Amino acid sequence: METSSIKNWITAFRLRTLPLSVSGILLGSMLAYDTGKFDSLVFILALSTVIFLQVLSNLANDLGDGMKGTDNENRVGPQRAVQSGAISVKAMKKAVILFSLLSLATGLPLAWLGTRGMPPSLFWIFIVLALLCVLAAITYTVGKKAYGYLGLGDLFVFLFFGLLSVGGIFVLLTKQWDNLVLLPASAIGLLSAAVLNLNNMRDIENDQASGKNTLVVKIGGNLAKKYHAFLIITPVLLLLLFSYLTTTPGYLFGLLVYVILFPHLRTVMKNQQPRELDPELKKVALSTFFFSLLISIWILI
């Protein structure tokens, strides 16, 4: 890669997004631990893989939006590396390739170790999933048919941050599947989608002007608020149902984050200036992480 300051690269990595990305792996691993099954090496490989994938996604997002002109002087959020010229397009492309390889360097051994003793077909299924994760991380904003520009970002976030992250690591650790895991997995997926929805609500004006047809651009700001309420409130119902069906009231410890999320939702519903939503992003992202962490703490104690 071309020489750029370490500070520029660290900024481009967007390290503050990492707690959100590890939420699913943490919760799925602790749910497996709760069944008496755990493998520290598989857990470390999974954690490393999602971190590499998150950084890859952040770099590719910077590259894609920068090349398409979506990141411009009208953008509300922090200035991006390619947009500002802090990192060249050429260097960013090399970084995307590097983190794609790093993701596979941990993701492929994860698939091999996690599926030992299971039917060989499952190994190949997880190999395909690893490749799809890398592809999805890149094509959110990169390419002529970037799915983030088609309003499909929310769906992919729900699938990859929720169902695949929680459910995938649960299978790799326990060597079995439990349909009930879909409930907490969906809760994490919805909260993760809420972060993206909030980001898109903040950027609705610039995205619309730049041709980035996010779901918020497609449905409009008012309906996006109602959709946000759905994303925030539904996880409460899912965790209540999960706790009831598993006869484990301790899982409800995770609902303590709603001390933050309910006031947040009230702020969003009353908002009239999309730019003012920027501080709310951190609240939802960290609340999602603490949702997983609080449940994990209860399991461990």
Tab-separated table of C-alpha atoms in Angstrom:
chain	number	residue	atom	x	y	z
A	1	MET	CA	0.000	0.000	0.000
A	2	GLU	CA	1.085	3.567	-0.564
A	3	THR	CA	2.504	5.272	2.486
A	4	SER	CA	-0.140	7.149	4.460
A	5	SER	CA	-0.070	8.283	8.056
A	6	ILE	CA	-1.012	5.713	10.652
A	7	LYS	CA	-3.593	8.152	11.971
A	8	ASN	CA	-5.335	8.281	8.586
A	9	TRP	CA	-5.561	4.505	8.395
A	10	ILE	CA	-6.791	4.130	11.968
A	11	THR	CA	-9.478	6.712	11.221
A	12	ALA	CA	-10.432	4.855	8.041
A	13	PHE	CA	-10.692	1.571	9.986
A	14	ARG	CA	-13.511	3.185	12.073
A	15	LEU	CA	-12.603	1.222	15.193
A	16	ARG	CA	-15.695	2.530	16.987
A	17	THR	CA	-17.794	0.191	14.808
A	18	LEU	CA	-16.065	-2.932	16.131
A	19	PRO	CA	-18.191	-3.403	19.292
A	20	LEU	CA	-21.276	-3.666	17.087
A	21	SER	CA	-19.660	-6.231	14.798
A	22	VAL	CA	-18.592	-8.536	17.652
A	23	SER	CA	-22.008	-8.449	19.356
A	24	GLY	CA	-23.375	-11.414	17.428
A	25	ILE	CA	-20.268	-13.566	17.924
A	26	LEU	CA	-20.232	-12.783	21.629
A	27	LEU	CA	-23.898	-13.639	22.137
A	28	GLY	CA	-23.817	-16.800	20.008
A	29	SER	CA	-20.674	-18.016	21.779
A	30	MET	CA	-22.141	-17.455	25.226
A	31	LEU	CA	-25.372	-19.214	24.266
A	32	ALA	CA	-23.206	-22.163	23.222
A	33	TYR	CA	-21.286	-21.905	26.501
A	34	ASP	CA	-24.628	-22.021	28.311
A	35	THR	CA	-25.186	-25.484	26.799
A	36	GLY	CA	-21.805	-26.648	28.069
A	37	LYS	CA	-20.036	-26.345	24.704
A	38	PHE	CA	-17.150	-23.970	24.037
A	39	ASP	CA	-13.869	-23.922	22.120
A	40	SER	CA	-11.582	-20.967	22.786
A	41	LEU	CA	-9.699	-21.313	19.466
A	42	VAL	CA	-12.921	-21.339	17.434
A	43	PHE	CA	-14.111	-18.304	19.412
A	44	ILE	CA	-10.860	-16.390	18.783
A	45	LEU	CA	-10.912	-17.223	15.067
A	46	ALA	CA	-14.550	-16.126	14.807
A	47	LEU	CA	-13.843	-12.888	16.653
A	48	SER	CA	-10.819	-12.190	14.447
A	49	THR	CA	-12.816	-12.900	11.312
A	50	VAL	CA	-15.663	-10.517	12.127
A	51	ILE	CA	-13.201	-7.780	13.072
A	52	PHE	CA	-11.360	-8.175	9.758
A	53	LEU	CA	-14.691	-8.222	7.916
A	54	GLN	CA	-15.880	-5.080	9.693
A	55	VAL	CA	-12.703	-3.186	8.841
A	56	LEU	CA	-12.963	-4.507	5.269
A	57	SER	CA	-16.536	-3.261	5.061
A	58	ASN	CA	-15.538	0.151	6.422
A	59	LEU	CA	-12.672	0.524	3.946
A	60	ALA	CA	-14.782	-0.663	1.019
A	61	ASN	CA	-17.564	1.720	2.063
A	62	ASP	CA	-15.073	4.586	2.130
A	63	LEU	CA	-13.813	3.554	-1.301
A	64	GLY	CA	-17.222	3.023	-2.906
A	65	ASP	CA	-18.904	6.168	-1.609
A	66	GLY	CA	-15.772	8.201	-2.320
A	67	MET	CA	-15.528	7.036	-5.931
A	68	LYS	CA	-19.247	7.535	-6.517
A	69	GLY	CA	-19.173	11.049	-5.058
A	70	THR	CA	-21.668	10.225	-2.309
A	71	ASP	CA	-19.099	11.305	0.268
A	72	ASN	CA	-18.941	15.025	-0.430
A	73	GLU	CA	-19.042	18.400	1.310
A	74	ASN	CA	-22.790	17.967	1.964
A	75	ARG	CA	-22.364	14.739	3.930
A	76	VAL	CA	-23.324	15.048	7.594
A	77	GLY	CA	-21.063	12.421	9.169
A	78	PRO	CA	-17.281	12.437	9.655
A	79	GLN	CA	-15.169	13.184	6.585
A	80	ARG	CA	-13.938	10.008	4.900
A	81	ALA	CA	-10.382	9.165	3.846
A	82	VAL	CA	-10.882	8.883	0.073
A	83	GLN	CA	-13.214	11.882	0.032
A	84	SER	CA	-10.658	14.087	1.787
A	85	GLY	CA	-7.690	12.736	-0.152
A	86	ALA	CA	-6.022	11.498	3.055
A	87	ILE	CA	-5.789	8.059	1.425
A	88	SER	CA	-5.632	7.580	-2.341
A	89	VAL	CA	-8.033	5.370	-4.270
A	90	LYS	CA	-5.114	3.131	-5.255
A	91	ALA	CA	-3.989	2.653	-1.649
A	92	MET	CA	-7.554	2.020	-0.481
A	93	LYS	CA	-8.056	-0.655	-3.140
A	94	LYS	CA	-4.914	-2.412	-1.905
A	95	ALA	CA	-6.186	-2.206	1.662
A	96	VAL	CA	-9.494	-3.770	0.611
A	97	ILE	CA	-7.609	-6.666	-0.977
A	98	LEU	CA	-5.423	-7.064	2.116
A	99	PHE	CA	-8.354	-7.238	4.520
A	100	SER	CA	-10.224	-9.592	2.189
A	101	LEU	CA	-7.271	-11.966	2.459
A	102	LEU	CA	-7.028	-11.503	6.232
A	103	SER	CA	-10.739	-12.302	6.583
A	104	LEU	CA	-10.269	-15.527	4.653
A	105	ALA	CA	-7.029	-16.332	6.505
A	106	THR	CA	-9.045	-16.677	9.715
A	107	GLY	CA	-12.437	-17.553	8.229
A	108	LEU	CA	-11.288	-20.677	6.386
A	109	PRO	CA	-9.541	-22.259	9.427
A	110	LEU	CA	-12.622	-21.327	11.444
A	111	ALA	CA	-14.799	-23.330	9.049
A	112	TRP	CA	-12.399	-26.294	9.179
A	113	LEU	CA	-12.005	-26.386	12.976
A	114	GLY	CA	-15.644	-25.622	13.699
A	115	THR	CA	-17.029	-28.374	11.475
A	116	ARG	CA	-14.724	-31.181	12.612
A	117	GLY	CA	-16.804	-34.224	13.441
A	118	MET	CA	-19.730	-32.892	11.382
A	119	PRO	CA	-20.832	-33.927	7.868
A	120	PRO	CA	-18.312	-32.724	5.208
A	121	SER	CA	-21.074	-30.816	3.426
A	122	LEU	CA	-21.238	-28.394	6.373
A	123	PHE	CA	-17.575	-27.522	5.913
A	124	TRP	CA	-18.239	-26.466	2.333
A	125	ILE	CA	-21.357	-24.567	3.372
A	126	PHE	CA	-19.290	-22.496	5.813
A	127	ILE	CA	-16.585	-21.980	3.172
A	128	VAL	CA	-19.222	-20.544	0.837
A	129	LEU	CA	-20.587	-18.395	3.669
A	130	ALA	CA	-17.085	-17.047	4.370
A	131	LEU	CA	-16.682	-16.078	0.722
A	132	LEU	CA	-20.138	-14.483	0.679
A	133	CYS	CA	-19.274	-12.445	3.785
A	134	VAL	CA	-16.200	-11.031	2.064
A	135	LEU	CA	-18.183	-10.322	-1.100
A	136	ALA	CA	-20.991	-8.653	0.863
A	137	ALA	CA	-18.537	-6.489	2.808
A	138	ILE	CA	-17.097	-5.159	-0.442
A	139	THR	CA	-20.188	-4.792	-2.611
A	140	TYR	CA	-22.249	-2.741	-0.161
A	141	THR	CA	-21.039	0.396	-1.924
A	142	VAL	CA	-18.444	-0.855	-4.443
A	143	GLY	CA	-19.490	-1.737	-7.976
A	144	LYS	CA	-22.178	-0.739	-10.451
A	145	LYS	CA	-24.805	-2.815	-8.628
A	146	ALA	CA	-23.778	-2.063	-5.049
A	147	TYR	CA	-26.650	-3.346	-2.921
A	148	GLY	CA	-26.419	-0.412	-0.509
A	149	TYR	CA	-27.517	1.805	-3.386
A	150	LEU	CA	-30.505	-0.454	-4.061
A	151	GLY	CA	-32.047	-0.282	-0.594
A	152	LEU	CA	-30.899	-3.780	0.418
A	153	GLY	CA	-28.415	-2.823	3.111
A	154	ASP	CA	-30.840	-3.431	5.977
A	155	LEU	CA	-31.580	-6.974	4.828
A	156	PHE	CA	-27.902	-7.875	4.529
A	157	VAL	CA	-27.093	-6.377	7.935
A	158	PHE	CA	-29.916	-8.397	9.519
A	159	LEU	CA	-28.698	-11.606	7.883
A	160	PHE	CA	-24.964	-11.236	8.439
A	161	PHE	CA	-24.823	-9.370	11.780
A	162	GLY	CA	-27.743	-11.304	13.243
A	163	LEU	CA	-28.660	-14.718	11.885
A	164	LEU	CA	-25.284	-15.746	10.484
A	165	SER	CA	-23.167	-14.247	13.256
A	166	VAL	CA	-25.140	-15.609	16.218
A	167	GLY	CA	-26.428	-18.780	14.586
A	168	GLY	CA	-23.193	-19.595	12.774
A	169	ILE	CA	-20.909	-19.491	15.801
A	170	PHE	CA	-23.501	-21.385	17.842
A	171	VAL	CA	-23.398	-24.253	15.326
A	172	LEU	CA	-19.604	-24.230	15.089
A	173	LEU	CA	-19.280	-24.467	18.879
A	174	THR	CA	-22.107	-26.871	19.732
A	175	LYS	CA	-22.086	-28.972	16.524
A	176	GLN	CA	-25.865	-28.747	16.480
A	177	TRP	CA	-28.711	-26.377	15.722
A	178	ASP	CA	-31.467	-25.045	17.976
A	179	ASN	CA	-34.360	-23.158	16.382
A	180	LEU	CA	-34.739	-21.039	19.513
A	181	VAL	CA	-31.410	-19.373	18.713
A	182	LEU	CA	-33.207	-17.589	15.884
A	183	LEU	CA	-34.890	-15.377	18.494
A	184	PRO	CA	-31.787	-13.712	20.016
A	185	ALA	CA	-30.084	-13.826	16.608
A	186	SER	CA	-32.974	-11.859	15.115
A	187	ALA	CA	-32.844	-9.406	18.022
A	188	ILE	CA	-29.177	-8.639	17.317
A	189	GLY	CA	-29.901	-8.422	13.594
A	190	LEU	CA	-32.710	-5.916	14.106
A	191	LEU	CA	-30.670	-3.720	16.466
A	192	SER	CA	-27.787	-3.772	13.987
A	193	ALA	CA	-30.174	-2.795	11.198
A	194	ALA	CA	-31.360	0.061	13.429
A	195	VAL	CA	-27.826	1.481	13.388
A	196	LEU	CA	-27.815	1.459	9.587
A	197	ASN	CA	-31.326	2.892	9.422
A	198	LEU	CA	-30.340	5.734	11.740
A	199	ASN	CA	-27.252	6.413	9.628
A	200	ASN	CA	-29.412	6.524	6.500
A	201	MET	CA	-31.990	8.765	8.175
A	202	ARG	CA	-29.206	11.200	9.024
A	203	ASP	CA	-27.894	11.165	5.445
A	204	ILE	CA	-31.236	11.067	3.626
A	205	GLU	CA	-30.834	14.426	1.887
A	206	ASN	CA	-27.319	13.831	0.571
A	207	ASP	CA	-28.047	10.186	-0.327
A	208	GLN	CA	-31.107	11.227	-2.308
A	209	ALA	CA	-29.154	13.902	-4.149
A	210	SER	CA	-26.302	11.462	-4.862
A	211	GLY	CA	-28.504	8.652	-6.177
A	212	LYS	CA	-27.911	6.367	-3.204
A	213	ASN	CA	-31.354	4.805	-2.882
A	214	THR	CA	-31.216	3.472	0.649
A	215	LEU	CA	-34.372	2.060	2.209
A	216	VAL	CA	-34.876	5.403	3.965
A	217	VAL	CA	-34.700	7.248	0.634
A	218	LYS	CA	-37.212	4.779	-0.815
A	219	ILE	CA	-39.802	4.991	1.973
A	220	GLY	CA	-39.228	8.556	3.174
A	221	GLY	CA	-38.310	10.026	6.554
A	222	ASN	CA	-41.687	9.656	8.303
A	223	LEU	CA	-42.088	5.974	7.500
A	224	ALA	CA	-38.416	5.431	8.344
A	225	LYS	CA	-39.178	6.606	11.901
A	226	LYS	CA	-41.916	3.989	12.258
A	227	TYR	CA	-39.583	1.370	10.808
A	228	HIS	CA	-36.957	2.443	13.360
A	229	ALA	CA	-39.460	1.959	16.173
A	230	PHE	CA	-40.076	-1.575	14.875
A	231	LEU	CA	-36.329	-2.295	14.830
A	232	ILE	CA	-35.858	-1.027	18.384
A	233	ILE	CA	-38.967	-2.491	20.055
A	234	THR	CA	-39.180	-5.943	18.419
A	235	PRO	CA	-35.965	-7.234	20.103
A	236	VAL	CA	-37.707	-6.720	23.473
A	237	LEU	CA	-40.486	-9.069	22.411
A	238	LEU	CA	-38.018	-11.573	20.943
A	239	LEU	CA	-35.963	-11.712	24.142
A	240	LEU	CA	-39.101	-12.022	26.278
A	241	LEU	CA	-40.229	-14.958	24.136
A	242	PHE	CA	-36.772	-16.542	24.213
A	243	SER	CA	-36.614	-16.217	27.989
A	244	TYR	CA	-40.079	-17.729	28.357
A	245	LEU	CA	-39.471	-20.675	26.003
A	246	THR	CA	-36.125	-21.502	27.604
A	247	THR	CA	-37.459	-20.859	31.122
A	248	THR	CA	-34.434	-18.651	31.726
A	249	PRO	CA	-35.463	-15.256	33.127
A	250	GLY	CA	-31.809	-14.255	33.484
A	251	TYR	CA	-31.623	-13.558	29.743
A	252	LEU	CA	-33.822	-10.510	30.407
A	253	PHE	CA	-30.780	-8.887	31.983
A	254	GLY	CA	-30.032	-7.704	28.448
A	255	LEU	CA	-33.094	-5.457	28.474
A	256	LEU	CA	-31.324	-3.035	30.815
A	257	VAL	CA	-30.004	-1.306	27.670
A	258	TYR	CA	-33.502	0.009	27.060
A	259	VAL	CA	-32.840	2.595	29.741
A	260	ILE	CA	-30.918	4.184	26.857
A	261	LEU	CA	-32.879	2.906	23.865
A	262	PHE	CA	-36.377	4.072	24.878
A	263	PRO	CA	-35.270	7.714	25.371
A	264	HIS	CA	-33.325	7.356	22.118
A	265	LEU	CA	-36.462	6.250	20.315
A	266	ARG	CA	-38.392	9.204	21.677
A	267	THR	CA	-35.663	11.524	20.349
A	268	VAL	CA	-35.836	9.937	16.900
A	269	MET	CA	-39.617	10.102	16.703
A	270	LYS	CA	-39.602	13.822	17.577
A	271	ASN	CA	-36.696	14.708	15.296
A	272	GLN	CA	-37.262	17.226	12.508
A	273	GLN	CA	-33.632	17.794	11.462
A	274	PRO	CA	-31.899	14.617	10.156
A	275	ARG	CA	-28.464	16.110	10.886
A	276	GLU	CA	-29.258	16.099	14.602
A	277	LEU	CA	-29.489	12.299	14.609
A	278	ASP	CA	-25.712	11.853	14.386
A	279	PRO	CA	-25.134	11.595	18.194
A	280	GLU	CA	-27.798	8.875	18.381
A	281	LEU	CA	-25.739	6.464	16.281
A	282	LYS	CA	-23.269	5.759	19.070
A	283	LYS	CA	-26.109	5.095	21.520
A	284	VAL	CA	-27.655	2.343	19.385
A	285	ALA	CA	-24.342	0.748	18.414
A	286	LEU	CA	-23.093	0.570	22.008
A	287	SER	CA	-26.512	-0.525	23.280
A	288	THR	CA	-26.424	-3.464	20.859
A	289	PHE	CA	-23.012	-4.464	22.183
A	290	PHE	CA	-24.109	-4.130	25.817
A	291	PHE	CA	-27.281	-6.093	25.012
A	292	SER	CA	-24.996	-9.031	24.146
A	293	LEU	CA	-22.546	-8.300	26.938
A	294	LEU	CA	-25.183	-8.180	29.685
A	295	ILE	CA	-26.675	-11.514	28.612
A	296	SER	CA	-23.149	-12.956	28.424
A	297	ILE	CA	-22.329	-11.722	31.919
A	298	TRP	CA	-25.448	-13.353	33.311
A	299	ILE	CA	-24.518	-16.652	31.625
A	300	LEU	CA	-20.966	-16.518	32.979
A	301	ILE	CA	-22.023	-15.818	36.557
